[in-house]
mmCIF file of C-alpha atoms in Angstrom:
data_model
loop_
_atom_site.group_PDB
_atom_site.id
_atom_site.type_symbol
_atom_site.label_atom_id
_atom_site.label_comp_id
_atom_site.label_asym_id
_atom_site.label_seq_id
_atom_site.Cartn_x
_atom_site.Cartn_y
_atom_site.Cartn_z
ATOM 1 C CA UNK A 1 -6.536 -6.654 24.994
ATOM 2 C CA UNK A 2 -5.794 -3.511 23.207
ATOM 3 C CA UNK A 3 -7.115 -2.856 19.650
ATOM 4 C CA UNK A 4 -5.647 -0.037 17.599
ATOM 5 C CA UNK A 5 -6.505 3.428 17.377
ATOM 6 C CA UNK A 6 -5.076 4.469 14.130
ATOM 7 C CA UNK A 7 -4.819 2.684 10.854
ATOM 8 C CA UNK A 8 -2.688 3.624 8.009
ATOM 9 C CA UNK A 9 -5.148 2.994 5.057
ATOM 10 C CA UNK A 10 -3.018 3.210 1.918
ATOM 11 C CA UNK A 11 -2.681 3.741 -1.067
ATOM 12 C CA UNK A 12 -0.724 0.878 -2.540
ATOM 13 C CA UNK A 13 2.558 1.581 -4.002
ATOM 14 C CA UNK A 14 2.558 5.491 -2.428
ATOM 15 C CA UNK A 15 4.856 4.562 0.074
ATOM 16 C CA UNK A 16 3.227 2.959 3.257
ATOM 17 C CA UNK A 17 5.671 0.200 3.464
ATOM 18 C CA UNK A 18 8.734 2.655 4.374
ATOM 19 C CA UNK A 19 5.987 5.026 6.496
ATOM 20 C CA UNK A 20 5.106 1.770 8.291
ATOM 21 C CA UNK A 21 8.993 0.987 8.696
ATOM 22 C CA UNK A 22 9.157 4.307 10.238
ATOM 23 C CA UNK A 23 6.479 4.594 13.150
ATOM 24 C CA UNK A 24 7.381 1.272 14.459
ATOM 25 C CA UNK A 25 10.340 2.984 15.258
ATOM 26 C CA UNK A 26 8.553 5.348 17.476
ATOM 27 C CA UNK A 27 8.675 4.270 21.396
ATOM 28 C CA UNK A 28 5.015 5.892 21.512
ATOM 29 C CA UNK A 29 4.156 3.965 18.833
ATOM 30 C CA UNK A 30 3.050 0.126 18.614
ATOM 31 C CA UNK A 31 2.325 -1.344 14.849
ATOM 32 C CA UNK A 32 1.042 -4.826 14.033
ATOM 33 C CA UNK A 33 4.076 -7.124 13.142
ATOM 34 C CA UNK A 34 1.629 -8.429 10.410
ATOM 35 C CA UNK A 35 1.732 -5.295 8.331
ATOM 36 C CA UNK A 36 -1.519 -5.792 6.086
ATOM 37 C CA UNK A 37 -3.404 -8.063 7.903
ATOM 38 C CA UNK A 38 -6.730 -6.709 5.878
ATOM 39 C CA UNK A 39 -8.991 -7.465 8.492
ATOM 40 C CA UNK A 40 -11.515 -4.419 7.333
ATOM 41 C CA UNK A 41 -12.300 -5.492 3.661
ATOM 42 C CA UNK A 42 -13.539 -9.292 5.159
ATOM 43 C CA UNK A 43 -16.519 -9.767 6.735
ATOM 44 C CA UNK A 44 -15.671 -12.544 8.992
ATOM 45 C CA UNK A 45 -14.085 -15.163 6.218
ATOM 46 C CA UNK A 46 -11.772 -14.515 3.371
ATOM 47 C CA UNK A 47 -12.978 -12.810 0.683
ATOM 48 C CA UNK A 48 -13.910 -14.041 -2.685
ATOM 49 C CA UNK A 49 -11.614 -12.367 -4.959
ATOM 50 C CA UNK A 50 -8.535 -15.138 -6.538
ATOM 51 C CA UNK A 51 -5.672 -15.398 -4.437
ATOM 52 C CA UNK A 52 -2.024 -15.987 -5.829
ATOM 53 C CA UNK A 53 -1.333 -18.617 -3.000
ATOM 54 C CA UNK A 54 -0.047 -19.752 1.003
ATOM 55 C CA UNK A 55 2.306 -16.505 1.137
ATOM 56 C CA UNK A 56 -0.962 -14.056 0.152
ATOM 57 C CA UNK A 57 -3.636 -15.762 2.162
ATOM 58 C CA UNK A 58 -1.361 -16.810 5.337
ATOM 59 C CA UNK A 59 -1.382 -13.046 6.202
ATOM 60 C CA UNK A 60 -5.137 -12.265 5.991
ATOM 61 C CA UNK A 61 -6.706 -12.252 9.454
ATOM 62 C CA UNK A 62 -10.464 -12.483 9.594
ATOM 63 C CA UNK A 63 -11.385 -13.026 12.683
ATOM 64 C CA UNK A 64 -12.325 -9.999 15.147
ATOM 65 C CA UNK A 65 -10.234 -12.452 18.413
ATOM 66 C CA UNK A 66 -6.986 -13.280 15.895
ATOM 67 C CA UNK A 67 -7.133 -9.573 14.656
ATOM 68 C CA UNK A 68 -7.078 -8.027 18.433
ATOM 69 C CA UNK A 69 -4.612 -10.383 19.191
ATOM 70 C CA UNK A 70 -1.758 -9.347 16.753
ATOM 71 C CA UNK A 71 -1.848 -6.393 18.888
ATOM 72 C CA UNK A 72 -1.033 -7.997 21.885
ATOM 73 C CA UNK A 73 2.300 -6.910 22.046
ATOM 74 C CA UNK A 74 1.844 -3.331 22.861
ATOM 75 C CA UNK A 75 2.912 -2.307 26.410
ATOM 76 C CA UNK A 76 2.179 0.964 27.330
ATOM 77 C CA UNK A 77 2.056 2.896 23.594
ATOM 78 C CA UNK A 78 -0.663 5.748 23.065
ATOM 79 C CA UNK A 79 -1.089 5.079 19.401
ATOM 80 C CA UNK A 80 -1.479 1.044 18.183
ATOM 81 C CA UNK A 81 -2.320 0.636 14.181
ATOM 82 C CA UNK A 82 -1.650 -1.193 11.138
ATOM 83 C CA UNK A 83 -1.171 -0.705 7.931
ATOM 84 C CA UNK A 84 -3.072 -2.596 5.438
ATOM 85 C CA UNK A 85 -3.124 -0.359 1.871
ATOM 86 C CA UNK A 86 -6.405 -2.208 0.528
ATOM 87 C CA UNK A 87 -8.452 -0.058 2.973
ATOM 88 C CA UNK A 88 -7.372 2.422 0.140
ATOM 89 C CA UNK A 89 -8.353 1.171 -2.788
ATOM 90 C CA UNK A 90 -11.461 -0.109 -5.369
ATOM 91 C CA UNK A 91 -12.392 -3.088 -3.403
ATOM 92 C CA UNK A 92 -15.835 -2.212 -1.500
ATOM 93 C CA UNK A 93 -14.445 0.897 -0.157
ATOM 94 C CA UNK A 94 -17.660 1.707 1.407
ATOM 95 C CA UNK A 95 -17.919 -1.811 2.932
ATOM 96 C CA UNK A 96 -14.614 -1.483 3.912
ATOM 97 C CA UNK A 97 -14.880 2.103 5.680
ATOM 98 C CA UNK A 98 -18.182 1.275 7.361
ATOM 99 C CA UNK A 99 -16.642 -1.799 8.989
ATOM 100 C CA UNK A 100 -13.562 0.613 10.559
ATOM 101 C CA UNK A 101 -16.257 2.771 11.570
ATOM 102 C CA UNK A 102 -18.057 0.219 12.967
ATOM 103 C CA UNK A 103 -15.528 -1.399 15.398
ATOM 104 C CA UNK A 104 -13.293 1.648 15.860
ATOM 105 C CA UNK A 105 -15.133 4.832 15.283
ATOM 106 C CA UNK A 106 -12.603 7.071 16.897
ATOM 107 C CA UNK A 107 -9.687 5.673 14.710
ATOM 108 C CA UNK A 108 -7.274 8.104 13.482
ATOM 109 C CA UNK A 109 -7.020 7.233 9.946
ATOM 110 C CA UNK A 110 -3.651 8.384 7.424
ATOM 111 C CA UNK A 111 -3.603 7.992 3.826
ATOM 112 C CA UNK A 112 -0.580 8.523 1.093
ATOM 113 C CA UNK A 113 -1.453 8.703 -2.445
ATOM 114 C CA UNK A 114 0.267 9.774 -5.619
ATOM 115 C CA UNK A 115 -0.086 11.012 -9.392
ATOM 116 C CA UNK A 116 -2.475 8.064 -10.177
ATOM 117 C CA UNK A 117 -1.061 7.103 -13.379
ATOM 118 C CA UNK A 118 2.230 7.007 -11.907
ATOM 119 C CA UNK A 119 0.943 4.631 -9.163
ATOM 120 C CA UNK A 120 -0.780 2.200 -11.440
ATOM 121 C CA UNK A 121 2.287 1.843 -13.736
ATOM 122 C CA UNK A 122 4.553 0.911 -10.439
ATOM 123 C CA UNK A 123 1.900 -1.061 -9.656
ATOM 124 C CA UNK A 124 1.979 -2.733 -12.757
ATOM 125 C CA UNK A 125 6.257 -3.546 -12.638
ATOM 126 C CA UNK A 126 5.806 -4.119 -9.124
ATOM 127 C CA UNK A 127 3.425 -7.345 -9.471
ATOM 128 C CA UNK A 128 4.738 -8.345 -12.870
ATOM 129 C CA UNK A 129 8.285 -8.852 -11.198
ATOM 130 C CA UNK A 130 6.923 -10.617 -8.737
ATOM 131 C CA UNK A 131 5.037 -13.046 -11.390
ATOM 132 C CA UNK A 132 1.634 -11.688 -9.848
ATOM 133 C CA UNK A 133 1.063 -9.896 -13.021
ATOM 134 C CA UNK A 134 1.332 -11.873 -16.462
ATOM 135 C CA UNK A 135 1.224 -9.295 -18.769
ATOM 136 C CA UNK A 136 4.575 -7.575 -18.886
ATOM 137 C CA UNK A 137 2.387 -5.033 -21.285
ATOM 138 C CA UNK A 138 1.048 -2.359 -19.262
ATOM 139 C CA UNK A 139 -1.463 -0.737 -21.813
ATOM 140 C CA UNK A 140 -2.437 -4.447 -22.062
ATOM 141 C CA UNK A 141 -3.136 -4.672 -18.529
ATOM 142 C CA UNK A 142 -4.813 -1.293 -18.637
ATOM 143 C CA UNK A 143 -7.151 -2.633 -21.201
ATOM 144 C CA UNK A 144 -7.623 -6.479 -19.409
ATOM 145 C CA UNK A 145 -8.771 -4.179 -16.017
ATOM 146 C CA UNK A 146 -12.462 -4.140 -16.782
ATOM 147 C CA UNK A 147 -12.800 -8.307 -17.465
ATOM 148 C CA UNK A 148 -10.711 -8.793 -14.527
ATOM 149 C CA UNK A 149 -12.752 -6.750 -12.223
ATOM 150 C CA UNK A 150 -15.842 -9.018 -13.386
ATOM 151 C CA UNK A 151 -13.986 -12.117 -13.177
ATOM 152 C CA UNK A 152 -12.746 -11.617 -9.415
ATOM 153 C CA UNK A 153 -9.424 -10.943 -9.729
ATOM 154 C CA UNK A 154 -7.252 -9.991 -6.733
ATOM 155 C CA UNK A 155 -7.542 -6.218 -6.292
ATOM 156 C CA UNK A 156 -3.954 -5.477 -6.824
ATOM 157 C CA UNK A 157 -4.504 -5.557 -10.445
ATOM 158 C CA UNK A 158 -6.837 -2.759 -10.549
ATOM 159 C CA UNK A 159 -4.667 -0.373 -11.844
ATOM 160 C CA UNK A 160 -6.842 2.331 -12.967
ATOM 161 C CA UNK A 161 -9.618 1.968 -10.259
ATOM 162 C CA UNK A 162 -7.134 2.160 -7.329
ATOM 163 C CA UNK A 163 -5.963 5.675 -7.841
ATOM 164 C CA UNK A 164 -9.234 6.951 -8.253
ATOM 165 C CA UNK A 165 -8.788 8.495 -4.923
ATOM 166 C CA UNK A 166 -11.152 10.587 -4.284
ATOM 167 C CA UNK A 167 -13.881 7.697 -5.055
ATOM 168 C CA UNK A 168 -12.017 5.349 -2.819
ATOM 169 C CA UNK A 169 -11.277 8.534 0.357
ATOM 170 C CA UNK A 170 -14.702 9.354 0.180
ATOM 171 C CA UNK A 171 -16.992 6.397 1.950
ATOM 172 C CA UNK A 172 -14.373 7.832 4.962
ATOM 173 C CA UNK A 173 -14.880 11.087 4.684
ATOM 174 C CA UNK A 174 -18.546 10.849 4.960
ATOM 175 C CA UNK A 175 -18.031 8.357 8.416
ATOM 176 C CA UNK A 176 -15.520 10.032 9.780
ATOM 177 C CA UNK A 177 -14.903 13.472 11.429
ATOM 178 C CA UNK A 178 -12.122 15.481 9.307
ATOM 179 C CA UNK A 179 -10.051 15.894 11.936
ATOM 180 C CA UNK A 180 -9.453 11.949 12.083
ATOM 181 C CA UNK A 181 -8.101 11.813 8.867
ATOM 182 C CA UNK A 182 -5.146 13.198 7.392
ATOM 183 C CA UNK A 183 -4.231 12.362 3.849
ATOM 184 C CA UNK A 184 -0.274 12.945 2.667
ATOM 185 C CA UNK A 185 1.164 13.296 -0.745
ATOM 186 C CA UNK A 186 4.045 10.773 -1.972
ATOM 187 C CA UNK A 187 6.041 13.803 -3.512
ATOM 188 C CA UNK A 188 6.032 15.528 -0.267
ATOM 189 C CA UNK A 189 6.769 11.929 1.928
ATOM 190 C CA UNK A 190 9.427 11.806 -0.966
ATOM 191 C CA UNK A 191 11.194 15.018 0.069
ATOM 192 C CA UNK A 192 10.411 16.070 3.470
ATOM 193 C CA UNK A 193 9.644 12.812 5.184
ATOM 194 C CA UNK A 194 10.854 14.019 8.810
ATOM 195 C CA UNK A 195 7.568 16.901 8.253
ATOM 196 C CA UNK A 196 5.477 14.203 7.377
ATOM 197 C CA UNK A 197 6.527 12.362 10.290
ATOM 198 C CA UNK A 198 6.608 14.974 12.737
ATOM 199 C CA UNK A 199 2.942 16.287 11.485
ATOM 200 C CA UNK A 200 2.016 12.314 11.712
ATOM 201 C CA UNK A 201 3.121 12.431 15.650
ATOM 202 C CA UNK A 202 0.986 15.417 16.482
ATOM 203 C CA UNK A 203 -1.950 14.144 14.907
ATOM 204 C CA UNK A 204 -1.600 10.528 17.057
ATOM 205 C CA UNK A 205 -0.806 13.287 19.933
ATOM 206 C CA UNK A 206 2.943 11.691 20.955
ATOM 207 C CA UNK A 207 5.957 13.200 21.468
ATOM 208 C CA UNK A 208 6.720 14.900 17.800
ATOM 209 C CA UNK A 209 10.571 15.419 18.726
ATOM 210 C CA UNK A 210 11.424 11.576 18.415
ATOM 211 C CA UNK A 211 14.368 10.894 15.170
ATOM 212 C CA UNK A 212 13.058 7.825 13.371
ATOM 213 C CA UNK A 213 14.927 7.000 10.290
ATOM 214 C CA UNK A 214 13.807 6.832 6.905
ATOM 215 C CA UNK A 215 14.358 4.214 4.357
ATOM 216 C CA UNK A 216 13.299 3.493 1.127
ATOM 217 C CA UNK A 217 10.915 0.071 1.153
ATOM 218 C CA UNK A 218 8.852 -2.473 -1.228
ATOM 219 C CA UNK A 219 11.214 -0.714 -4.077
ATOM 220 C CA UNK A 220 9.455 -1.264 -7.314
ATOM 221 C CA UNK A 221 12.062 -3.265 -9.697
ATOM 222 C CA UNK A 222 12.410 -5.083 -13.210
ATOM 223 C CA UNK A 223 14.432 -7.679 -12.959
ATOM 224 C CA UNK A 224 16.897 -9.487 -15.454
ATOM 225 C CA UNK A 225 15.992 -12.503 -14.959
ATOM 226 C CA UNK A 226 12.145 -12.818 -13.979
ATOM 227 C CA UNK A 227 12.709 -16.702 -12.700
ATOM 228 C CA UNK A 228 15.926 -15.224 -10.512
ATOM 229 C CA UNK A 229 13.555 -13.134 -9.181
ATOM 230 C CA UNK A 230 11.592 -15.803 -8.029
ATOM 231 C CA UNK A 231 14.091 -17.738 -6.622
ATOM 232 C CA UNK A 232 15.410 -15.526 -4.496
ATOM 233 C CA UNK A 233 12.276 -14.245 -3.179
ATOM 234 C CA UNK A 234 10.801 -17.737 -2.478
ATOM 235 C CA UNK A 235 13.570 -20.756 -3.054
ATOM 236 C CA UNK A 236 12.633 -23.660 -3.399
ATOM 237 C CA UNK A 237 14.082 -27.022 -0.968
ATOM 238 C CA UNK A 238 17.746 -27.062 -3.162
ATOM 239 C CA UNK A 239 17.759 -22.965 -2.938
ATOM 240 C CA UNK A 240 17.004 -22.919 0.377
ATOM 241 C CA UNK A 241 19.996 -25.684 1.014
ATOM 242 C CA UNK A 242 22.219 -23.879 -1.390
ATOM 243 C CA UNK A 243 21.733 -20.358 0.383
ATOM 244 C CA UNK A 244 22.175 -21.882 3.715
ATOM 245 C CA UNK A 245 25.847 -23.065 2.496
ATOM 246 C CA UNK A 246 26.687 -19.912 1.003
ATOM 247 C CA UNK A 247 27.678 -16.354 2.601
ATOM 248 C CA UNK A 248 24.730 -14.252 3.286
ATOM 249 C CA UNK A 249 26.471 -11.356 0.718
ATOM 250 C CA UNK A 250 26.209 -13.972 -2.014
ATOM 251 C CA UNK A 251 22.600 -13.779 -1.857
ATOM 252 C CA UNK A 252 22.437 -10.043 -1.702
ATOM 253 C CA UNK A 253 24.815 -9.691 -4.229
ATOM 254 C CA UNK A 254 22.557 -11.937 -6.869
ATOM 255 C CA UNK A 255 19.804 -9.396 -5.574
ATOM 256 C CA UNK A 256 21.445 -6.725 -6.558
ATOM 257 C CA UNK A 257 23.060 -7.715 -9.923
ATOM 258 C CA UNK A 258 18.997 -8.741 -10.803
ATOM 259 C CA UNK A 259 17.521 -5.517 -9.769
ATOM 260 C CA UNK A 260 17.158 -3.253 -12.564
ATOM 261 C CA UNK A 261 15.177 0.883 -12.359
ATOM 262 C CA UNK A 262 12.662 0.724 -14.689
ATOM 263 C CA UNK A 263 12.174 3.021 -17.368
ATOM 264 C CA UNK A 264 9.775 5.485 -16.881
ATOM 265 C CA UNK A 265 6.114 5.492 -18.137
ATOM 266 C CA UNK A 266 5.515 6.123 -21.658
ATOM 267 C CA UNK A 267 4.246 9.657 -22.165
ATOM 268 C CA UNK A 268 1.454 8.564 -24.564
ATOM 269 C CA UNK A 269 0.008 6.012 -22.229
ATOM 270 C CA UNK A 270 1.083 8.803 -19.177
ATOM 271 C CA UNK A 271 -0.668 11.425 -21.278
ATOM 272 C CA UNK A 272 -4.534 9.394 -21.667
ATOM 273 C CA UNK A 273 -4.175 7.322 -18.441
ATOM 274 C CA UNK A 274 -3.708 10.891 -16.553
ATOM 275 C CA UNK A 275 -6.827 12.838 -19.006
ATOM 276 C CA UNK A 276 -8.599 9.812 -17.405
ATOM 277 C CA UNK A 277 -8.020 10.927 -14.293
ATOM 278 C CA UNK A 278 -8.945 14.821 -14.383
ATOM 279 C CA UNK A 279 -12.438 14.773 -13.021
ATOM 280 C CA UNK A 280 -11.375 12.507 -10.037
ATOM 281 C CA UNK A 281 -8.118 14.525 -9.298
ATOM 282 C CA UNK A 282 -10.720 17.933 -9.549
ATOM 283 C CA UNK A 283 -12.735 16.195 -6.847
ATOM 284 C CA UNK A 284 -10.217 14.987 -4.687
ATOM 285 C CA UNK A 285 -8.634 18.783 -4.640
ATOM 286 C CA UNK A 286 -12.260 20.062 -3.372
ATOM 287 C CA UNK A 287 -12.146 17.310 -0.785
ATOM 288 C CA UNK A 288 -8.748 17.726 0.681
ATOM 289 C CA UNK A 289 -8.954 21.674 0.136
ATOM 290 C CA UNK A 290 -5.362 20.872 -1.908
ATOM 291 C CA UNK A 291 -4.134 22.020 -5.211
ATOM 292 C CA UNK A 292 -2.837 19.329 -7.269
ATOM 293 C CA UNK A 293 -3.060 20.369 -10.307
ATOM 294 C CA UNK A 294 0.798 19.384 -10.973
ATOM 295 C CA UNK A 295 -1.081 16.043 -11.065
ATOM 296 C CA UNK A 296 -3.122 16.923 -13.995
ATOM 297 C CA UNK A 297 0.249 17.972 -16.140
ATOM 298 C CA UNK A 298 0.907 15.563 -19.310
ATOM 299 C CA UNK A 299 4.176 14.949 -18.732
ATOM 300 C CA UNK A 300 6.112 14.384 -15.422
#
């Protein structure tokens, strides 16, 4: 049974989702229809952290037999991965990069990340839309980060912790041979995603030529109406009979009328969430031999 030979690591909310989207797409190419099965931060049973529920858990995969086995599928591809964006973040990185090295030590390993104070406030409206996140606050949930981390709280929530990049890079950087690991920026997957993807091909070593398209994914949204939201995402027995009697652009149309852009990040908490941030960004730029000191600017 094949097991993969690339993994697409994270960061959460830089993008994966529509990079995942996009190399499935890729005849070469063979990704795990469970996209985050986060096989690498367990250690052979779930992991102790709270989970929201059946829709969280039910995707988790443990077990070394169940994990091989979601890539059972693949017929022929050179390159077989997943994508689970936990790898990437402040939950045992060093457990978590030891264990990839450990089972797959020739993995090819790609990570996206972005200004870290811009992640962790998508991060933020992306989970409280979803009603994963109760504070609708953000410097609130800033400031609850610390008594969360003690208390177990699911990893998601670490706001702050999970863009500390170069922290969370480096446990793979010190397994791993350089030229296993490529690391992308958002901005640049933003606005020259067929680059990114043609770079991504050479470095599995398929044919870089193949179109793919490119979609925006896992959108971050507010919503109007929070219990909408909900609904629509996960009806209950009388939605899931209503929706089932109406047309299919009835329930896009709801999705659309309840998805609102959020406003931006306030400067002030942009401005001290980012000074946070400048000895980590320094280190990442020696690590990745990148300048990104646009990153380190106080306002966007």
């Amino acid at each position: 049974m094949p097991i993969p030979n690339f993994l697409l690591i994270g960061a959460q909310k830089c993008g994966t989702t529509a990079l995942y989207a996009a190399l499935r797409q890729h005849p070469d190419i063979y990704m795990s229809p469970n996209k985050e099965p986060f096989f690498f931060i367990m250690d052979g049973k779930l992991p102790a952290y709270a989970m929201p529920g059946p829709r969280y858990t039910d995707r988790l995969v443990y077990d070394w037999d169940a994990y091989c086995h979601l890539f059972a599928g693949a017929n022929g591809q050179q390159a077989i991965g997943e994508a689970s964006a936990i790898y990437l973040s402040s939950y045992y990185p060093e457990r978590t990069a030891e264990r990839i090295y450990q089972r797959i030590p020739d993995a090819r390993l790609i990570a996206m990340v972005r200004q870290p104070a811009e992640r962790a406030y998508s991060a933020h409206t992306f989970y409280h839309a979803r009603g994963l996140e109760p504070l609708a606050d953000f410097a609130q949930a800033l400031a609850a980060e610390p008594a969360r981390v003690r208390s177990g709280a699911m990893p998601d929530l670490r706001y702050r912790l999970n863009g500390c990049y170069y922290a969370n890079l480096k446990p793979y950087f010190d397994r791993f041979p350089r030229q296993q690991l490529r690391v992308y920026l958002y901005e640049e997957w933003n606005s020259q995603p067929t680059a990114v993807l043609k770079d991504i091909f050479r470095f599995l070593a398929i044919d870089d030529t193949v179109a793919v398209a490119v979609q925006r994914a896992n959108v971050t949204y507010q919503y109007h109406s929070q219990w909408l939201g909900r609904f629509l995402r996960n009806p209950n027995r009388t939605g899931r009979w209503l929706f089932s009697h109406l047309p299919v652009q009835v329930h896009a149309q709801l999705t659309r009328w309840n998805q609102v852009t959020p406003p931006p990040i306030p400067p002030a908490i942009r401005r001290t969430l980012t000074a946070s941030y400048r000895e980590e960004i320094q280190q990442l730029q020696a690590l990745l031999g990148r300048d990104l000191t646009h990153w380190l600017n106080e306002e966007p």
